[in-house]
Coordinates of C-alpha atoms and ligand atoms in Angstrom, one line a residue:
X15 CA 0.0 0.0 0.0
X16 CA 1.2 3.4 -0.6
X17 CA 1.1 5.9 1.8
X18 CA 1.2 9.5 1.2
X19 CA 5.0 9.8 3.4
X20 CA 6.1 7.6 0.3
X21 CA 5.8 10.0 -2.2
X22 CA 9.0 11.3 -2.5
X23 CA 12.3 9.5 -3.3
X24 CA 12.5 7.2 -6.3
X25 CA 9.4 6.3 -7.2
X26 CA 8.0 3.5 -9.9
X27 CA 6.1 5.0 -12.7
X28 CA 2.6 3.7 -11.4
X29 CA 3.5 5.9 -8.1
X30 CA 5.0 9.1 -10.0
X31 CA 1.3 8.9 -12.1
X32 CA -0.4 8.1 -8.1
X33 CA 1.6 11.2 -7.1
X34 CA 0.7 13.5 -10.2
X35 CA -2.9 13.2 -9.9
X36 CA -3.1 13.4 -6.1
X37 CA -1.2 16.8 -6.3
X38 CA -3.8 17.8 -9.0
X39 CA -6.7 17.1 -6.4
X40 CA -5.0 18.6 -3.9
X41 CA -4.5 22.0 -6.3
X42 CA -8.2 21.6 -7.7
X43 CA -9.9 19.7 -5.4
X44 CA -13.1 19.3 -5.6
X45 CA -12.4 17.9 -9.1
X46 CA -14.1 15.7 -11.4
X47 CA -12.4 12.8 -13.5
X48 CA -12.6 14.7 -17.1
X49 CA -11.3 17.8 -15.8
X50 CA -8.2 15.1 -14.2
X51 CA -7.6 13.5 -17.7
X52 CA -7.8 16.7 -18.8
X53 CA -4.5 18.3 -17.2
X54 CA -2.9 14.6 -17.4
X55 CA -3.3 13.7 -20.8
X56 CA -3.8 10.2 -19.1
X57 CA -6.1 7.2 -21.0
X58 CA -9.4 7.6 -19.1
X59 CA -8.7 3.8 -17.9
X60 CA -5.6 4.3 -16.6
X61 CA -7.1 7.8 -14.6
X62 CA -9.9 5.5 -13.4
X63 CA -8.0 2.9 -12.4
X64 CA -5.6 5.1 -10.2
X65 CA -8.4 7.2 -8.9
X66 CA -10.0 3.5 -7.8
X67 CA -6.5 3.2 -6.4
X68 CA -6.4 6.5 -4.3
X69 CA -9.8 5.8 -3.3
X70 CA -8.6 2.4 -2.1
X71 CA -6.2 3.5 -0.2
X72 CA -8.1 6.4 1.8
X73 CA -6.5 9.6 0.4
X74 CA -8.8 10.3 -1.7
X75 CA -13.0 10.5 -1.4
X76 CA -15.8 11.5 -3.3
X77 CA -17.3 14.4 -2.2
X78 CA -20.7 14.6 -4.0
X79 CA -21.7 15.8 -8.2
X80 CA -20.2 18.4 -10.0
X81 CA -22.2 20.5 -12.8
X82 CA -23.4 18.6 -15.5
X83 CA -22.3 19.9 -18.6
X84 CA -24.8 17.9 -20.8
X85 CA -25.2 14.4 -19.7
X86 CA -25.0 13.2 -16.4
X87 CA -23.6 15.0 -13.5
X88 CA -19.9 13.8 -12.7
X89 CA -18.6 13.3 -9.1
X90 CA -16.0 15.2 -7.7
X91 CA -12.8 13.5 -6.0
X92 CA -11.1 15.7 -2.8
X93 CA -8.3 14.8 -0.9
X94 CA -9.5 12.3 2.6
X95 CA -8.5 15.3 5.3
X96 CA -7.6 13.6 8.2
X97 CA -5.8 10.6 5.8
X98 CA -2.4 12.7 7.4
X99 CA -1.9 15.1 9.8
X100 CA 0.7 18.3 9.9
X101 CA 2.6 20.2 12.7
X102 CA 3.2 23.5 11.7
X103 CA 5.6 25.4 13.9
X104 CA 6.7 29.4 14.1
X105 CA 9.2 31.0 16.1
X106 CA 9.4 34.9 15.9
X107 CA 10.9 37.2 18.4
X108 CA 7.5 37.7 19.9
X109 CA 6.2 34.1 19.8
X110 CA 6.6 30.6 18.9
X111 CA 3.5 28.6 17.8
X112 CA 2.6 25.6 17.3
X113 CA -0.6 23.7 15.6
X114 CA -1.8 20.5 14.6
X115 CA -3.5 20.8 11.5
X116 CA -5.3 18.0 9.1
X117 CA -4.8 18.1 5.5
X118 CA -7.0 20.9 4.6
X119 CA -5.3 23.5 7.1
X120 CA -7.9 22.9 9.5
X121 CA -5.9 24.0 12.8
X122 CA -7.2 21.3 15.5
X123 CA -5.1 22.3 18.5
X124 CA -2.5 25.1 19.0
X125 CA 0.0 26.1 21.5
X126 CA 1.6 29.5 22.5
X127 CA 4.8 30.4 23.8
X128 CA 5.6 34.3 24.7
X129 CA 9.6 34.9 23.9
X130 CA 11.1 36.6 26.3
X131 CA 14.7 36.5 28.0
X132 CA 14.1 33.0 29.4
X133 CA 12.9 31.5 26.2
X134 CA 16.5 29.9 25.1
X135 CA 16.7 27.8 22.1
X136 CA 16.8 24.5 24.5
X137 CA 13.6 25.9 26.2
X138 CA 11.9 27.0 22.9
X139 CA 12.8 22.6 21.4
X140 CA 11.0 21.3 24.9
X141 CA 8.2 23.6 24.7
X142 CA 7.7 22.7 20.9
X143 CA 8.3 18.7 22.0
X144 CA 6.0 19.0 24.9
X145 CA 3.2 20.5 22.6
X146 CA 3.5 18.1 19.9
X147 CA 3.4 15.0 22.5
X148 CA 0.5 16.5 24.1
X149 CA -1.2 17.2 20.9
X150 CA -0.4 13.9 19.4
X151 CA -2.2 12.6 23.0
X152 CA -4.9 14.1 22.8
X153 CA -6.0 13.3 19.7
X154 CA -4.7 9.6 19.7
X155 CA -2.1 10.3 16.6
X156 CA 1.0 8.7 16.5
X157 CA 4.0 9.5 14.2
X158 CA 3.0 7.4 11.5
X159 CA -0.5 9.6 11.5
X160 CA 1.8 12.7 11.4
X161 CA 3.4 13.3 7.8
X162 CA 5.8 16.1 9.5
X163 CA 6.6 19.0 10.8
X164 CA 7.1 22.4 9.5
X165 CA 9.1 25.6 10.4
X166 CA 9.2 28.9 10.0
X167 CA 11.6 31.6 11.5
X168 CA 13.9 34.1 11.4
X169 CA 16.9 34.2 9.0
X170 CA 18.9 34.3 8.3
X171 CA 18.9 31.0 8.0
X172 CA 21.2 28.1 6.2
X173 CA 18.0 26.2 5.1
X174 CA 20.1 23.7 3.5
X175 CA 21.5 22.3 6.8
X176 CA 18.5 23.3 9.2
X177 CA 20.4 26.0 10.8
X178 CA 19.4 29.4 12.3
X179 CA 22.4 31.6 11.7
X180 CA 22.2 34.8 13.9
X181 CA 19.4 36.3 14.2
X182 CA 19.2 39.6 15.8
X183 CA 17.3 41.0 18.4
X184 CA 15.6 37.7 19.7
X185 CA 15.0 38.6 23.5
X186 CA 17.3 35.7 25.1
X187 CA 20.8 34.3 24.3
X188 CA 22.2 31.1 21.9
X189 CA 19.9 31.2 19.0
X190 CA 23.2 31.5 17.0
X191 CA 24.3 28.9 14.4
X192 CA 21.5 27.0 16.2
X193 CA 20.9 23.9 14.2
X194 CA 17.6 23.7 14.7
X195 CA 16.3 21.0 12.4
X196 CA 18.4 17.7 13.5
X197 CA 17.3 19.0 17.4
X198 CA 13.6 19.4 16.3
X199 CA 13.5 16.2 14.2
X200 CA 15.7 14.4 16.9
X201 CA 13.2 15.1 19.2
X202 CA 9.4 15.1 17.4
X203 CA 11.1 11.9 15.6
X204 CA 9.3 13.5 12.6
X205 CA 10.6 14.8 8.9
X206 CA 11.3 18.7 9.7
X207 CA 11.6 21.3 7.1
X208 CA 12.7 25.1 7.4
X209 CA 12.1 28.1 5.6
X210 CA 11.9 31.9 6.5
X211 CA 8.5 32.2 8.6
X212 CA 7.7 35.5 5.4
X213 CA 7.8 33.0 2.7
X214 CA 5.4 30.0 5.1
X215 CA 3.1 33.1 5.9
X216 CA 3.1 33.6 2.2
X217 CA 2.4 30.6 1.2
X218 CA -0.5 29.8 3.7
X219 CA -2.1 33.4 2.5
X220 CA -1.5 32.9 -0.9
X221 CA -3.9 29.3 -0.7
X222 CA -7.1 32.1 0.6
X223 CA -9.7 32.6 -2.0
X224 CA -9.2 36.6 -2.3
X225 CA -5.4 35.7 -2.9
X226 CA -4.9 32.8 -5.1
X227 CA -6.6 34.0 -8.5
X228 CA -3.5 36.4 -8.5
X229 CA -0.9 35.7 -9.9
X230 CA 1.8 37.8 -8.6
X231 CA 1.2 38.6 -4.4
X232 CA 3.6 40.7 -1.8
X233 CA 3.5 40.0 2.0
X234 CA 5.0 42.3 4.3
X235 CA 5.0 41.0 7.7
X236 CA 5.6 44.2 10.1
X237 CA 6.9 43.0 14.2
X238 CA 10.0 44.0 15.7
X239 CA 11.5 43.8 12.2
X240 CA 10.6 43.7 8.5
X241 CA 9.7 41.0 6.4
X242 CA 9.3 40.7 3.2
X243 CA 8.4 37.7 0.7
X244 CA 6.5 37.6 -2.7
X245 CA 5.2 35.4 -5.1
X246 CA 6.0 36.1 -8.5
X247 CA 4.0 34.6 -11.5
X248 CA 2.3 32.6 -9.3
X249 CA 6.2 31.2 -7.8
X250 CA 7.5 31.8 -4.6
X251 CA 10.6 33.9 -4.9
X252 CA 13.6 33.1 -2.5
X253 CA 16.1 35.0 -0.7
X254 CA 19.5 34.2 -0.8
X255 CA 20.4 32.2 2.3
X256 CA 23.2 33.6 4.5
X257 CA 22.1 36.9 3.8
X258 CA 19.0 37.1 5.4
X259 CA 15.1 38.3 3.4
X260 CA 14.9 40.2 0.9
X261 CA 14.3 43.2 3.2
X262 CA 12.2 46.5 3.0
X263 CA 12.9 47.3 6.1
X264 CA 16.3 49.0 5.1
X265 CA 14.6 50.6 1.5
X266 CA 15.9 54.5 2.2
X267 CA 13.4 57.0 1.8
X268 CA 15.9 59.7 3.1
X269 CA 19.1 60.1 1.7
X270 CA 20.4 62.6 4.7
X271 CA 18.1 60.9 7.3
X272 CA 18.1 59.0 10.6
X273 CA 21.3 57.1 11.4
X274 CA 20.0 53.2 11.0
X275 CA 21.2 50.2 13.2
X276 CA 22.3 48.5 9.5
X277 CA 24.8 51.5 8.8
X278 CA 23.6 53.3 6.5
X279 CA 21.2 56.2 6.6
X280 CA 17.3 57.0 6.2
X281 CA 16.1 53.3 5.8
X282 CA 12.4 52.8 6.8
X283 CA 13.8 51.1 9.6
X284 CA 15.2 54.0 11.3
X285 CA 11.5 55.6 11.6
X286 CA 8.6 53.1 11.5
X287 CA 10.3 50.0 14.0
X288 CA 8.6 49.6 16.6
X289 CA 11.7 51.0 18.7
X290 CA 11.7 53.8 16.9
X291 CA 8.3 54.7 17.0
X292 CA 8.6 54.4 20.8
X293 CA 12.0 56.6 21.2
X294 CA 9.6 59.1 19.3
X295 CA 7.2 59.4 21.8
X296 CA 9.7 59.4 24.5
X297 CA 10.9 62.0 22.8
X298 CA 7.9 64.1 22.5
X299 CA 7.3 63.3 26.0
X300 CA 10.5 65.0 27.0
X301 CA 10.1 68.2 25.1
X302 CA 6.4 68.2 27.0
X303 CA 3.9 67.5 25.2
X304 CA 0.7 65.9 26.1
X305 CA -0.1 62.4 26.3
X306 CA -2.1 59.5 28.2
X307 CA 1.1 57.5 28.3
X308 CA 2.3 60.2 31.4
X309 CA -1.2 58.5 33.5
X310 CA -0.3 54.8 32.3
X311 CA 3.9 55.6 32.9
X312 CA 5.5 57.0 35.6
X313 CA 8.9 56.0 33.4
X314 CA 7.9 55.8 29.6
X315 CA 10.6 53.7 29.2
X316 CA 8.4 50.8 30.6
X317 CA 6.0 51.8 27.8
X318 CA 6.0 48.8 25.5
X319 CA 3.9 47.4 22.2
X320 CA 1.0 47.1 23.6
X321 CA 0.5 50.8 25.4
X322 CA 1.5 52.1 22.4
X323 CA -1.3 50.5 20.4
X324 CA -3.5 51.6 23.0
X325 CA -2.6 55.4 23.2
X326 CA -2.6 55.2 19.2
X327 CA -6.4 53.2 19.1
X328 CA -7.4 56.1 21.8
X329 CA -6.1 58.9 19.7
X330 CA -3.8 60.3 21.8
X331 CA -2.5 63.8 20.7
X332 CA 1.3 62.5 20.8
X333 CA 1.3 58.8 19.8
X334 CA -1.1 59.5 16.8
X335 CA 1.2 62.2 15.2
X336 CA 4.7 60.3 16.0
X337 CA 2.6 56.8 14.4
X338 CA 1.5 59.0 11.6
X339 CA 4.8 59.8 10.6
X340 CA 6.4 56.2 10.8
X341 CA 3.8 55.0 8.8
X342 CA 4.6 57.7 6.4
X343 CA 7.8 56.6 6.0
X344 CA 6.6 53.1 5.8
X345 CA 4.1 53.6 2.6
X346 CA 6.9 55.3 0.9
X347 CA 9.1 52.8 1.2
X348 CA 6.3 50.1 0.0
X349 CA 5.5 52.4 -2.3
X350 CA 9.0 52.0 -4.0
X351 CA 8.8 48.0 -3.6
X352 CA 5.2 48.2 -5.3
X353 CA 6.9 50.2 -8.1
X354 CA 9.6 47.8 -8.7
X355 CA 7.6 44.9 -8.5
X356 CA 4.0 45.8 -9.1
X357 CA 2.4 43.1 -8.1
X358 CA -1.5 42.3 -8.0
X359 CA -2.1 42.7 -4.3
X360 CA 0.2 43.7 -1.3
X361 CA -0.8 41.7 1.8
X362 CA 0.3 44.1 4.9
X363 CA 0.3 41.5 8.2
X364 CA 1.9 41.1 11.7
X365 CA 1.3 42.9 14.8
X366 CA 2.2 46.6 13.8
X367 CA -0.4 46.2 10.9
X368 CA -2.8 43.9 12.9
X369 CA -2.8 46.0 15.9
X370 CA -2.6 49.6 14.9
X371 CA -5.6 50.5 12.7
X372 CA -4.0 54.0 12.4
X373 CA -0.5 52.2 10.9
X374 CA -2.7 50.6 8.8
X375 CA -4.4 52.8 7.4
X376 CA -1.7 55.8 6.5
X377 CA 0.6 52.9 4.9
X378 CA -1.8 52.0 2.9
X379 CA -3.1 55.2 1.7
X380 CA 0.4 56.5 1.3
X381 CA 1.7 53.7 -0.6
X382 CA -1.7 53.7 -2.8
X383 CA -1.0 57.4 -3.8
X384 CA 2.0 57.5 -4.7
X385 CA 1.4 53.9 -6.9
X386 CA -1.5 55.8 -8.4
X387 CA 0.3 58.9 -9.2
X388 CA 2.9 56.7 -11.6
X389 CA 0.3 54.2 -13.3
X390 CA -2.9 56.0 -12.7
X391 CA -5.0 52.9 -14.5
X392 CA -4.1 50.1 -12.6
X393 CA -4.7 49.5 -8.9
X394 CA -2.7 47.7 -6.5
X395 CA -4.4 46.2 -3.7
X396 CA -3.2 46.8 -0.3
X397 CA -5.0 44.6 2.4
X398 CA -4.3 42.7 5.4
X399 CA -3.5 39.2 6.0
X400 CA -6.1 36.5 6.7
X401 CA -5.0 34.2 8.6
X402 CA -3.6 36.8 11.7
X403 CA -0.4 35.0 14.2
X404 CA -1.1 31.2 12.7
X405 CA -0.4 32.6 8.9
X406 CA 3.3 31.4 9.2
X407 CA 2.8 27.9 11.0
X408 CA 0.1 27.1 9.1
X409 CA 2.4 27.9 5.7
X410 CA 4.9 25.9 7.8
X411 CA 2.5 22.7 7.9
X412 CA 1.5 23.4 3.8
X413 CA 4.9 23.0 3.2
X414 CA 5.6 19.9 4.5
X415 CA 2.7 18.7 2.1
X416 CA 3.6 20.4 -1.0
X417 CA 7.3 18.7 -0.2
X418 CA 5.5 15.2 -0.8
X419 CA 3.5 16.8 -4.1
X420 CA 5.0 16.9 -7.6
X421 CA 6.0 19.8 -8.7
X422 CA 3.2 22.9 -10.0
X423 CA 2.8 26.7 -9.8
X424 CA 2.6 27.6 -6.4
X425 CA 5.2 25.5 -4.8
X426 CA 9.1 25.5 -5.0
X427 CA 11.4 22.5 -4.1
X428 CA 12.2 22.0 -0.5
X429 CA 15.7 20.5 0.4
Ligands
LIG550 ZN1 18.9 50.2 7.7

């Protein structure tokens, strides 16, 4: 019997055709057998005979008649959800996360761990371990039920050997040239595959219905840094490892400007991070002006994320002029990625974006100008992410399933 863990390898030509069409039900899904031999080129008895086959084997099931276009109606084929199971795991400098999902995304239990200065790599493994046991527990999986697990992070990262270079900025210590994989697979005893936590977010956003019928998609993912990943021509587009993302964070929009932690000067960075917005306020605080943050503070050096979101979602006087202007500087520098790339839609997600309607909303508008201003008949359009804090470990758990699929548009190959 052939289970979906043995699709990948060397593979007889009975399982490469098993494979082929099971990735085409997976893309298309519901799916009937004409439109199958239609993208195949397959004999209809040889399509019928392996869908009798993937039927058989229970990853496959029919899921009810299609429109008739004449003469009777055909049934559709979808993949058997629960036929596998997927962990999808994301560590960020904020959070780590981990779900159990089925084969359609479906998150059926998810954990939550807040980084902080005692969440050390060695922590971080047990906590993800720990999850995954309980998880597998509760829902009486074992690793055979499990096809693997998926990460995403922070690079940079040597995704070829599973390794987490050096980050910067995570909140505690030893999180460099961290091979995380062989620990994580050590441990989960499961298949574990890496990627930057922009490009899973990506690729879990870019399966929603108001995202897939594009064919060329941006994600900026906004937290303590800047993330940025796009799908080009329907193909996820991949940073050179070593490096780190292909950034906007460090896009100048002022040639004489701020001093930036990367060197140089005026990148976005230096005005719309998170730390800079807050040295603003500080800043504004100390030359007197106004603000709530002097009822909530007696030091507004203990002002963090949250209060700020909080002053700016209440309109204070001070944090809604200093957020203003880093979100200026933000939609100018999208605005320059949007006019290099101009893609179909720019998906604007993580907690700046998710949290701060105001950030939101002046990036957006800002960036939309100025794109409308240099091709004033064609729209780009800027929205949020779906899918909120699971977007990259759910994209994380997709790609351990497109690494079993053959090879199609949305989907690159994974070491
Ligand atoms: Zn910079």
């Amino acid at each position: 019997m052939i289970m979906l863990k043995q699709f990948t390898g060397a593979l007889s030509q009975k399982e490469k055709s098993l494979k082929e069409l099971y990735s085409l039900i997976v893309e298309h899904g519901p799916v009937s057998k004409s439109d199958l031999i239609k993208y195949t080129g397959m004999r209809q008895t040889t399509c019928s005979r392996l869908i009798d086959e993937l039927l058989g084997i229970g990853l496959i099931v029919e899921s009810g008649y299609g429109e008739s276009s004449g003469g009777r109606k055909p049934v559709m084929y979808e993949i058997k959800d629960d036929a596998n199971y997927v962990i999808g795991i994301d560590i960020s400098r904020t959070y780590t996360k981990v779900l159990l999902m089925n084969l359609a995304f479906v998150v059926l239990e998810e954990a939550r761990l807040t980084m902080n200065e005692t969440t050390t790599p060695a922590f971080t493994v047990d906590f993800i371990s720990s999850s995954v046991h309980n998880m597998l527990n509760k829902f009486g999986l074992t690793q055979d039920d499990i096809l693997g697990a998926g990460l995403g992070t922070i690079g940079p990262l040597d995704r070829e050997n599973g390794i987490i270079l050096n980050p910067i900025n995570f909140p505690s210590k030893g999180w460099e040239n961290f091979p995380i994989n062989s620990l994580l697979s050590e441990k989960l005893r499961l298949n574990t595959l890496l990627d930057y936590g922009a490009n899973t977010a990506l690729l879990a956003e870019y399966q929603q219905e108001p995202f897939k019928k594009h064919k060329n998609v941006v994600h900026v993912l906004k937290g303590i840094g800047t993330r940025t990943s796009m799908i080009m021509d329907g193909r996820l587009i991949r940073g050179t490892d070593k490096l780190g993302m292909l950034g906007q964070g460090h896009m100048v929009v002022d040639l004489y400007g701020r001093k930036c932690i990367c060197g140089n000067n005026g990148c976005v960075h230096a005005y719309s991070s998170i730390s800079a917005i807050k040295e603003d306020i500080i800043s504004g605080l100390e030359q007197g002006a106004p603000s709530i943050i002097r009822d909530w503070k007696s030091d507004p050096k203990e002002m963090d994320f949250d209060d700020i979101c909080r002053a700016a979602n209440e309109r204070d006087s001070l944090v809604t002029r200093v957020v203003k202007n880093a979100a200026y500087y933000a939609g100018v520098g999208l605005a320059n990625l949007a006019n290099v790339l101009f893609p179909d839609v720019i998906i604007l997600s993580g907690p700046t974006y998710t949290n701060m309607d105001l950030f939101y909303d002046v990036v957006s508008e800002t960036a939309a100008a100025r794109c409308r201003n240099m091709y004033p008949n064609q729209e780009i359009i800027f929205t949020r992410g779906l899918l909120g804090e699971n977007a990259s470990a759910i994209g994380a758990g997709r790609m351990v399933l497109d690494h079993y699929l053959t090879d199609h548009t949305t989907r690159v190959d994974y070491v």
